[in-house]
Coordinates of C-alpha atoms in Angstrom, one line a residue:
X1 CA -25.5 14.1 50.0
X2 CA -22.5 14.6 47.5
X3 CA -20.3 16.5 50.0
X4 CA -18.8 18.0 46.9
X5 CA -22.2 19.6 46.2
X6 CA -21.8 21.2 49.9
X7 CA -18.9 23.2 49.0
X8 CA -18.6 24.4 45.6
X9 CA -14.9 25.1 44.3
X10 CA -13.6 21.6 46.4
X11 CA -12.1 19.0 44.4
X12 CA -14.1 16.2 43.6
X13 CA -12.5 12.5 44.5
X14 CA -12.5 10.1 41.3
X15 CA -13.9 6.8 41.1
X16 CA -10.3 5.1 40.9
X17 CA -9.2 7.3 44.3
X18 CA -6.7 10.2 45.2
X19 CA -4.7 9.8 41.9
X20 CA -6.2 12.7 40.1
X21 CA -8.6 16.0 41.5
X22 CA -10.7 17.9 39.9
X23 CA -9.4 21.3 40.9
X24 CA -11.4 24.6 39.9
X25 CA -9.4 27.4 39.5
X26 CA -9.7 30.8 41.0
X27 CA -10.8 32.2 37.8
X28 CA -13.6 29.0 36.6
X29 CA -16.6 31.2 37.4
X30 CA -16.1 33.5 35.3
X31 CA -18.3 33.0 32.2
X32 CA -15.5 32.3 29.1
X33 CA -12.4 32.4 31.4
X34 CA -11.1 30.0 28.7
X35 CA -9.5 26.6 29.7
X36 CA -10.7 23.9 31.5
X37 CA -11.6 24.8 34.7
X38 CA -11.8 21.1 35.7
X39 CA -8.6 20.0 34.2
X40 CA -7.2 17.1 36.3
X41 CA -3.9 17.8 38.2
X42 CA -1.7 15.3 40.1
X43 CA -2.6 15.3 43.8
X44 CA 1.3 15.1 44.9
X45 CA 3.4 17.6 43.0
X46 CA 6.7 16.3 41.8
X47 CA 8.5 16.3 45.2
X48 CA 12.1 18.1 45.0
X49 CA 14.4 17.0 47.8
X50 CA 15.1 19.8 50.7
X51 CA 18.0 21.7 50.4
X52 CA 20.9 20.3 52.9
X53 CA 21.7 22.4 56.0
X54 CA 23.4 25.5 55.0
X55 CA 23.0 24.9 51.5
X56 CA 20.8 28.5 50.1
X57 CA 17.8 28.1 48.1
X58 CA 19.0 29.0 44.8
X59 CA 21.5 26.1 45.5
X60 CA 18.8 23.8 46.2
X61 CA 17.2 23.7 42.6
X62 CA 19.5 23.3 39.7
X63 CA 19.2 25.7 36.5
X64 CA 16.7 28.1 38.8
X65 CA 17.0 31.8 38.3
X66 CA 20.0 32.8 41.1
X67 CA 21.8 29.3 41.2
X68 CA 25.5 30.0 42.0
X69 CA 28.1 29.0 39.0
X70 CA 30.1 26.9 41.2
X71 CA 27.3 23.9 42.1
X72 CA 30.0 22.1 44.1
X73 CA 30.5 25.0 46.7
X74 CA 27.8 25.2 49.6
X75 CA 27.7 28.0 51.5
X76 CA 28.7 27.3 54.7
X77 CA 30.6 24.3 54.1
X78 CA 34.6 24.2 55.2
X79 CA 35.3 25.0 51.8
X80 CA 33.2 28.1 51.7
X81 CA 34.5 29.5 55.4
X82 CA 38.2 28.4 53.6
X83 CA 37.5 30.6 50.7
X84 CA 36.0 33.6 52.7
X85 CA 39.6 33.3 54.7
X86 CA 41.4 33.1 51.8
X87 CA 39.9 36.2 50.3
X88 CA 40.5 38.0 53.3
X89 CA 44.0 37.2 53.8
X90 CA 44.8 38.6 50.2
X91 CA 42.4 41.1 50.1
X92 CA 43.7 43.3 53.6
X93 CA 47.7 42.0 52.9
X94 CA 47.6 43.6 49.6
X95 CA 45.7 46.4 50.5
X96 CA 47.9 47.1 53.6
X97 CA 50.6 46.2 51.7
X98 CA 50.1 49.0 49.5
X99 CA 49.6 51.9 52.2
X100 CA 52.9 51.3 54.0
X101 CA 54.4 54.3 52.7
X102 CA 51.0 56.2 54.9
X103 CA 51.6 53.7 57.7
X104 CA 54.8 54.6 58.2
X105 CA 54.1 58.0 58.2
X106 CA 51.3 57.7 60.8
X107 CA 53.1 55.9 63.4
X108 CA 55.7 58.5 63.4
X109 CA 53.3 61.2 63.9
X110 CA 52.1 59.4 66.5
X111 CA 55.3 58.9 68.4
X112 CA 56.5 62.3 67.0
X113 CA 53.8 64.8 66.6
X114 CA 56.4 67.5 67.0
X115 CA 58.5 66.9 64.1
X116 CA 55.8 65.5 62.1
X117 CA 53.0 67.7 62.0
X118 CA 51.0 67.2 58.6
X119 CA 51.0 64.4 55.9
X120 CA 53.3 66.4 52.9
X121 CA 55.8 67.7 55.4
X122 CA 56.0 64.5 56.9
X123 CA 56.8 62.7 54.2
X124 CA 59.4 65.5 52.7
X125 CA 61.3 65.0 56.1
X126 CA 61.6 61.1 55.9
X127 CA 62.6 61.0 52.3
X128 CA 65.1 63.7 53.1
X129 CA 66.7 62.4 56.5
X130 CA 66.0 58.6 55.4
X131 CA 65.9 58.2 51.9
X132 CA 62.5 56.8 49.5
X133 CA 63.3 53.4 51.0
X134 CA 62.4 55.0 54.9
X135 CA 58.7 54.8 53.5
X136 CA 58.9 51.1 52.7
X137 CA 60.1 50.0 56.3
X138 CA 57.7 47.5 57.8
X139 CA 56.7 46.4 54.5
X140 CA 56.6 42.4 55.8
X141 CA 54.9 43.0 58.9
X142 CA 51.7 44.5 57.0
X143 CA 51.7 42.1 54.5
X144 CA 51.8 39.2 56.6
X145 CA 50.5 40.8 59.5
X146 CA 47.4 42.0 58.0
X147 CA 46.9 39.4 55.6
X148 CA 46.6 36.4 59.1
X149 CA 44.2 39.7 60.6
X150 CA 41.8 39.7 57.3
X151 CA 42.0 35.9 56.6
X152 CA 40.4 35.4 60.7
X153 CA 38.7 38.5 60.3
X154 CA 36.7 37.9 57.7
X155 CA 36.6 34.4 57.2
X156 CA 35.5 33.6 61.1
X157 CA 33.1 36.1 60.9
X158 CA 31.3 34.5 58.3
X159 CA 31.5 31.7 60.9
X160 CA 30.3 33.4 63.8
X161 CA 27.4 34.9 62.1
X162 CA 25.8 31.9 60.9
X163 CA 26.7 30.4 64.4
X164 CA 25.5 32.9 66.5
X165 CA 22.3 33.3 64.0
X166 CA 21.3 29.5 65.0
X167 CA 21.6 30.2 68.2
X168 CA 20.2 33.4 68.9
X169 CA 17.2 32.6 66.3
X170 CA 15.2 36.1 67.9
X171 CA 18.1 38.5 67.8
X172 CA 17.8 41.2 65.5
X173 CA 20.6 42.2 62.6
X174 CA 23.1 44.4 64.9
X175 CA 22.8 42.1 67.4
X176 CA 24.1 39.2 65.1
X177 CA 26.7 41.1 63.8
X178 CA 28.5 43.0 66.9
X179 CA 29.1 39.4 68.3
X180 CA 30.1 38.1 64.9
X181 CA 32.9 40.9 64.2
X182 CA 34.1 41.2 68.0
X183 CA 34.4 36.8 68.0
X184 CA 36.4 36.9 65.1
X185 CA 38.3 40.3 65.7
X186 CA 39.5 38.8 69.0
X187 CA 41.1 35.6 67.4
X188 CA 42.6 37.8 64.6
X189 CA 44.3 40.9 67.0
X190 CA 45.8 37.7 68.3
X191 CA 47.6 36.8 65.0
X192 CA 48.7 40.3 64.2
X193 CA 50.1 41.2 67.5
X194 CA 53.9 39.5 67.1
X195 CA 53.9 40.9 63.7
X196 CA 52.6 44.4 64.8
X197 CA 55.0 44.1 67.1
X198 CA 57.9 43.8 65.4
X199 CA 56.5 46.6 62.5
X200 CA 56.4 49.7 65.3
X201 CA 59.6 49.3 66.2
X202 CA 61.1 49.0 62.4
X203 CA 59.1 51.7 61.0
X204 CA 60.1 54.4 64.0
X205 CA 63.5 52.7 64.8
X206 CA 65.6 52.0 61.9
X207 CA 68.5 51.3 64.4
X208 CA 66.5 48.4 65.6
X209 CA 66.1 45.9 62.6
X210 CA 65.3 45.6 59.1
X211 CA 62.4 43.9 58.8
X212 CA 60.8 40.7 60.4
X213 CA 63.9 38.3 59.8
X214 CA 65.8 40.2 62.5
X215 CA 63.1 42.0 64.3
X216 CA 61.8 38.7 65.9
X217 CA 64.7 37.4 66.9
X218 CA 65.4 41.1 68.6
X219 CA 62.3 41.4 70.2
X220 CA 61.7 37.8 71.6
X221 CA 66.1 38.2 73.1
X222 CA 65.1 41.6 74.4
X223 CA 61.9 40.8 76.1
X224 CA 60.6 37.2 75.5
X225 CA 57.4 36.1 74.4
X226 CA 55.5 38.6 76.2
X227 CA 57.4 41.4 74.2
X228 CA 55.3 40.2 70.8
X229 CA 51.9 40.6 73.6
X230 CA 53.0 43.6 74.9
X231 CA 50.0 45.9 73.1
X232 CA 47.4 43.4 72.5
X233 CA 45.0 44.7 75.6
X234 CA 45.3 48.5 73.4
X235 CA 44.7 46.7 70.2
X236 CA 41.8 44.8 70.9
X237 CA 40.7 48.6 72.5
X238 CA 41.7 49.8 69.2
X239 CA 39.7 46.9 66.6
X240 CA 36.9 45.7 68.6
X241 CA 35.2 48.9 68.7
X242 CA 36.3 49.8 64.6
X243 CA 35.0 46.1 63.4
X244 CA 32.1 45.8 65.3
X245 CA 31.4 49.3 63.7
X246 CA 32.8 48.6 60.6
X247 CA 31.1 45.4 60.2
X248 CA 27.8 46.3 61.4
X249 CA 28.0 49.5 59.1
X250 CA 28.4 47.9 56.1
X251 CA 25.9 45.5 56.3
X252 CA 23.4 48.4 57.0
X253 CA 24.7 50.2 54.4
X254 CA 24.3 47.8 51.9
X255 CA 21.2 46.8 53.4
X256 CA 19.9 50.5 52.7
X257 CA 21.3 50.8 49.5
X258 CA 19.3 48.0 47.8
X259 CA 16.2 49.3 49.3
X260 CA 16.4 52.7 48.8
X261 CA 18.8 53.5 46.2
X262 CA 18.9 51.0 43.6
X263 CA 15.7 49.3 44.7
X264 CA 16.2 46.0 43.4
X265 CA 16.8 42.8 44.9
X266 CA 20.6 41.9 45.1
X267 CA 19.8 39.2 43.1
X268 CA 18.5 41.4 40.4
X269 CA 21.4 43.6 40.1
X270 CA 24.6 43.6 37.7
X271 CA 28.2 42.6 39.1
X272 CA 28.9 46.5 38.9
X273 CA 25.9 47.0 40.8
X274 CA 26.8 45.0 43.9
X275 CA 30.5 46.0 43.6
X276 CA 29.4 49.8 43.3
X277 CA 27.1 49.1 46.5
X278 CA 30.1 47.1 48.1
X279 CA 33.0 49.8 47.7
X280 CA 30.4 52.8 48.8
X281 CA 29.3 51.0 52.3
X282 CA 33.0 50.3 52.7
X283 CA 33.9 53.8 52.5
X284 CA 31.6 54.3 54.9
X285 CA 31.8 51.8 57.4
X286 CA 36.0 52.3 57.5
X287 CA 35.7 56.1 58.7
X288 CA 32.9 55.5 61.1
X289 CA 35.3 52.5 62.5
X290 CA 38.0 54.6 62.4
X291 CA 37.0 57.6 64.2
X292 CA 35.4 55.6 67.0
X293 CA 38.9 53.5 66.9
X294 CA 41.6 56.4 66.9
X295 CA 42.2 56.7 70.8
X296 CA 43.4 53.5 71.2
X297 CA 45.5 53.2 67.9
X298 CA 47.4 56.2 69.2
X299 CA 47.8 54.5 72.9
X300 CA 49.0 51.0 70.8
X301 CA 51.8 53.5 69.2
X302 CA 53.1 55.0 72.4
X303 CA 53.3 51.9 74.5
X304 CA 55.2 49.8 71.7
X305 CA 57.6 52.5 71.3
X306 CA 58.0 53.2 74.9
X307 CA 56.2 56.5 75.4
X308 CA 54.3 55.3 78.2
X309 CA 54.8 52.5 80.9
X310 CA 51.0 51.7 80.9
X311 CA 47.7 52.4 79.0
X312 CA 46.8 54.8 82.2
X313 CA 50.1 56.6 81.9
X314 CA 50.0 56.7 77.2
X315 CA 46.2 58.6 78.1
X316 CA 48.0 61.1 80.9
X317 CA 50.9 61.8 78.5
X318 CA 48.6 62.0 75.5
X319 CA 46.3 64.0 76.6
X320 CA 42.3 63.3 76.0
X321 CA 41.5 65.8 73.2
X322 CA 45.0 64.7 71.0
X323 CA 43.6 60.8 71.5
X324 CA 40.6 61.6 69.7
X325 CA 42.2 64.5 67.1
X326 CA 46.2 63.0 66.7
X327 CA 46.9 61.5 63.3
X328 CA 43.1 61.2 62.7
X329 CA 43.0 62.9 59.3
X330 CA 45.8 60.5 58.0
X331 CA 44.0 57.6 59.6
X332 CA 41.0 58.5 57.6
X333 CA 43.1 59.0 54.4
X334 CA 44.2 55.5 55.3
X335 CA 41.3 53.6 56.0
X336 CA 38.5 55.1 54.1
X337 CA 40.1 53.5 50.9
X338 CA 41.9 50.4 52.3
X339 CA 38.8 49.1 53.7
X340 CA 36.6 49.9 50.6
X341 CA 39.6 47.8 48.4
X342 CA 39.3 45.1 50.8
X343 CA 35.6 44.8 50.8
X344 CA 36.1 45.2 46.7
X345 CA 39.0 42.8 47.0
X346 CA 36.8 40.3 49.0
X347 CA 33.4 40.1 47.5
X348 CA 35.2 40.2 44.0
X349 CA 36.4 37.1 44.7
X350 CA 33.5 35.8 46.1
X351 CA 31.3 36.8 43.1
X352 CA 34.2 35.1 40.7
X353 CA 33.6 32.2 42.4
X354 CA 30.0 32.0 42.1
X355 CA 29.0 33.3 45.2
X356 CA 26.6 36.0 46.6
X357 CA 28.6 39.7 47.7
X358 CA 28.5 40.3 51.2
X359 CA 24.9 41.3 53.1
X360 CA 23.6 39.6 56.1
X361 CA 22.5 36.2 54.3
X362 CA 23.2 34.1 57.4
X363 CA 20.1 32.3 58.1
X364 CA 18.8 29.0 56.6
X365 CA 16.3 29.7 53.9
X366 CA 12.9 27.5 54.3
X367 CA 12.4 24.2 51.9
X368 CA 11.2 25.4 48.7
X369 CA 8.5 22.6 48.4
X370 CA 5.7 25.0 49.2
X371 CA 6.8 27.3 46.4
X372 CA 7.1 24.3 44.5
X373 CA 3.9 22.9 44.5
X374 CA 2.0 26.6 43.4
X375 CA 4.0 27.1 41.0
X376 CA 2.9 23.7 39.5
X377 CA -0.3 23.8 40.2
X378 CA -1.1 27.1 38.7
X379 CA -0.7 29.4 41.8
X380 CA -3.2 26.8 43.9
X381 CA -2.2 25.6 46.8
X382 CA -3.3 22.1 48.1
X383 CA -4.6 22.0 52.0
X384 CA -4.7 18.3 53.4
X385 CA -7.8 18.6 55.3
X386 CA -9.3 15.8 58.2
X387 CA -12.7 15.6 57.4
X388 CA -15.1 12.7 57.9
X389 CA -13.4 10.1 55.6
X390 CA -10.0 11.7 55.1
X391 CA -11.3 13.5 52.0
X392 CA -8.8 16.3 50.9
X393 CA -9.3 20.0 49.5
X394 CA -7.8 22.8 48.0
X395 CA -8.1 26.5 48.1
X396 CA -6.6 29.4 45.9
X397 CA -3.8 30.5 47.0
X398 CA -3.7 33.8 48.9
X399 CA -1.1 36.5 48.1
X400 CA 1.4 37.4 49.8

């Protein structure tokens, strides 16, 4: 019996062999559908290559709907982790660079909260006893400083997150990106620390140095290496806690924003679309990180300007309530904008470049052959099925 005959709707093996099918499409019983509903398709669908490892699926097929502009850079390849780093370095130096004036303010109300009590008096008092120049002291340190922080920051945890989203295949989002931002964080505190430093002691002790040309030398005579490490236990307490929040924060944020806001796929939407999404979760994430972070930034203060002996002694002195409520309304003048400008900054330059903005794409997206294959075959997919003599049929495909 013609096995065909057994199962209506199967393809129909030629004289000649597998070359060609008879395929009947999902609409062929309906009287005057229209078309051939025995039209003859290829058995084996023009086969594109699979995509390398790490390169995304819009990468993979050239001149398809979402392909990046730069073809030659593969996301994460050395040269994408190097641009992410680079990005970072100039998008937190330039941004930090531009708040010194705050900064300085800020670590003097730490050290001083006496004689600098609120943000316009403050200022009025160092212009007056200093000169407009006071506000610019430490200027080096937060360039440099911050720029090594964002260029590890942000360019490892790009790293880390497809890393540890390899290895911990199971782990959900928050998961991947706490141990993303705290890997990277701790690498980066450890290239801002000498510089950081060197810029507490300038901005609150103009007696001390000028800026980091003489400041290192003056530290490293005064107290040796360990002088430059003195607060990097406080500033790890101080970072950890406000990237891991930060980080985990924005990608939420962004996360909910395309979902529920604008309710398109990121791939959908206009440059000023993702940017607009980008600078409102980094609003956002910088004042969650920075309340959760403003204990320790105030014990990092005391111990490098001598306050306290030890981080038990700076909590004593401070007392718990001012850890929490010194400085804080600066700090979220502060931060609230410099970390929406970096996250402009950075995925500015990543969209330039032809990349994707920022939001949680870490994970290796499957082969595209599958999708492929319907989309040739007029929304049909072909199952290779073991029967008796090897024949082969095909079903309609079943939506998703």
């Amino acid at each position: 019996m013609d096995k065909s005959a057994q199962h209506p709707g199967k393809g129909k093996r030629t004289a000649r062999g597998p070359a060609t099918w008879s395929i009947s499409s999902p609409d062929s019983n309906n009287a005057g559908a229209g078309g051939d509903a025995s039209a003859p398709i290829d058995s084996d669908p023009p086969a594109r290559p699979p995509p390398r490892m790490g390169e995304p699926k819009a990468a993979a097929g050239a001149g398809r709907r979402g392909a990046p502009a730069s073809a030659g850079m593969r996301v994460f390849s050395p040269e994408y982790y190097a641009l992410c780093a680079g990005g970072g370095m100039l998008a937190a130096g330039t941004t930090h660079l531009a708040i010194t004036p705050l900064d300085v303010l800020k670590v003097n109300m730490q050290v001083n909260p006496m004689k600098y009590n609120s943000i316009f008096s403050g200022l009025n008092i160092l212009v007056k006893e200093e000169g407009p120049s006071s506000l610019w002291r430490g200027w080096g340190g937060k360039f440099l400083g911050y720029g090594v922080q964002g260029g590890c920051r942000f360019g490892l945890y790009e790293y880390f997150k497809k890393r540890y989203s390899d290895m911990l295949p199971r782990s959900n989002k928050s998961t991947i990106y706490f141990l993303s931002s705290a890997s990277a964080q701790i690498i980066a505190d450890v290239g801002l620390c000498p510089f950081e430093s060197v810029k507490v002691r300038v901005q609150t002790q103009p007696i001390f140095a000028k800026g980091l040309v003489d400041g290192f030398p003056r530290v490293y005579a005064t107290e040796g290496l360990s002088g430059f490490y003195r607060g990097l236990l406080p500033l790890w307490g101080r970072n950890l806690p406000f990237s891991m929040l930060m980080f985990s924060t924005f990608e939420h944020t962004v996360d909910f924003l395309y979902q529920n806001i604008i309710q398109k796929k990121k791939e959908d939407c206009s440059t000023i679309q993702q940017l607009g999404a980008t600078c409102l979760a980094g609003y956002i994430s910088g004042a969650v990180g920075t309340v959760v972070s403003n204990p320790a930034d105030n014990i990092v203060s005391s111990l490098y300007n001598k306050k306290a002996e030890s981080i038990i002694h700076a909590v004593k002195s401070i007392g718990l309530r001012n850890l929490f409520t010194r400085s804080l309304p600066i700090r979220i003048t502060l931060v609230g904008p410099v970390i929406t400008m970096q996250w402009f900054f950075y995925d500015t330059i990543k969209i330039l470049t032809g990349l994707k903005s920022t939001i949680g794409s870490f994970r290796e997206q499957p082969t595209d052959l599958n999708t492929s294959c319907v989309q040739h075959c007029g929304q049909v997919v072909l199952y290779w099925c073991i029967q008796d003599d090897l024949n082969f049929a095909a079903m309609p495909a079943v939506s998703a």
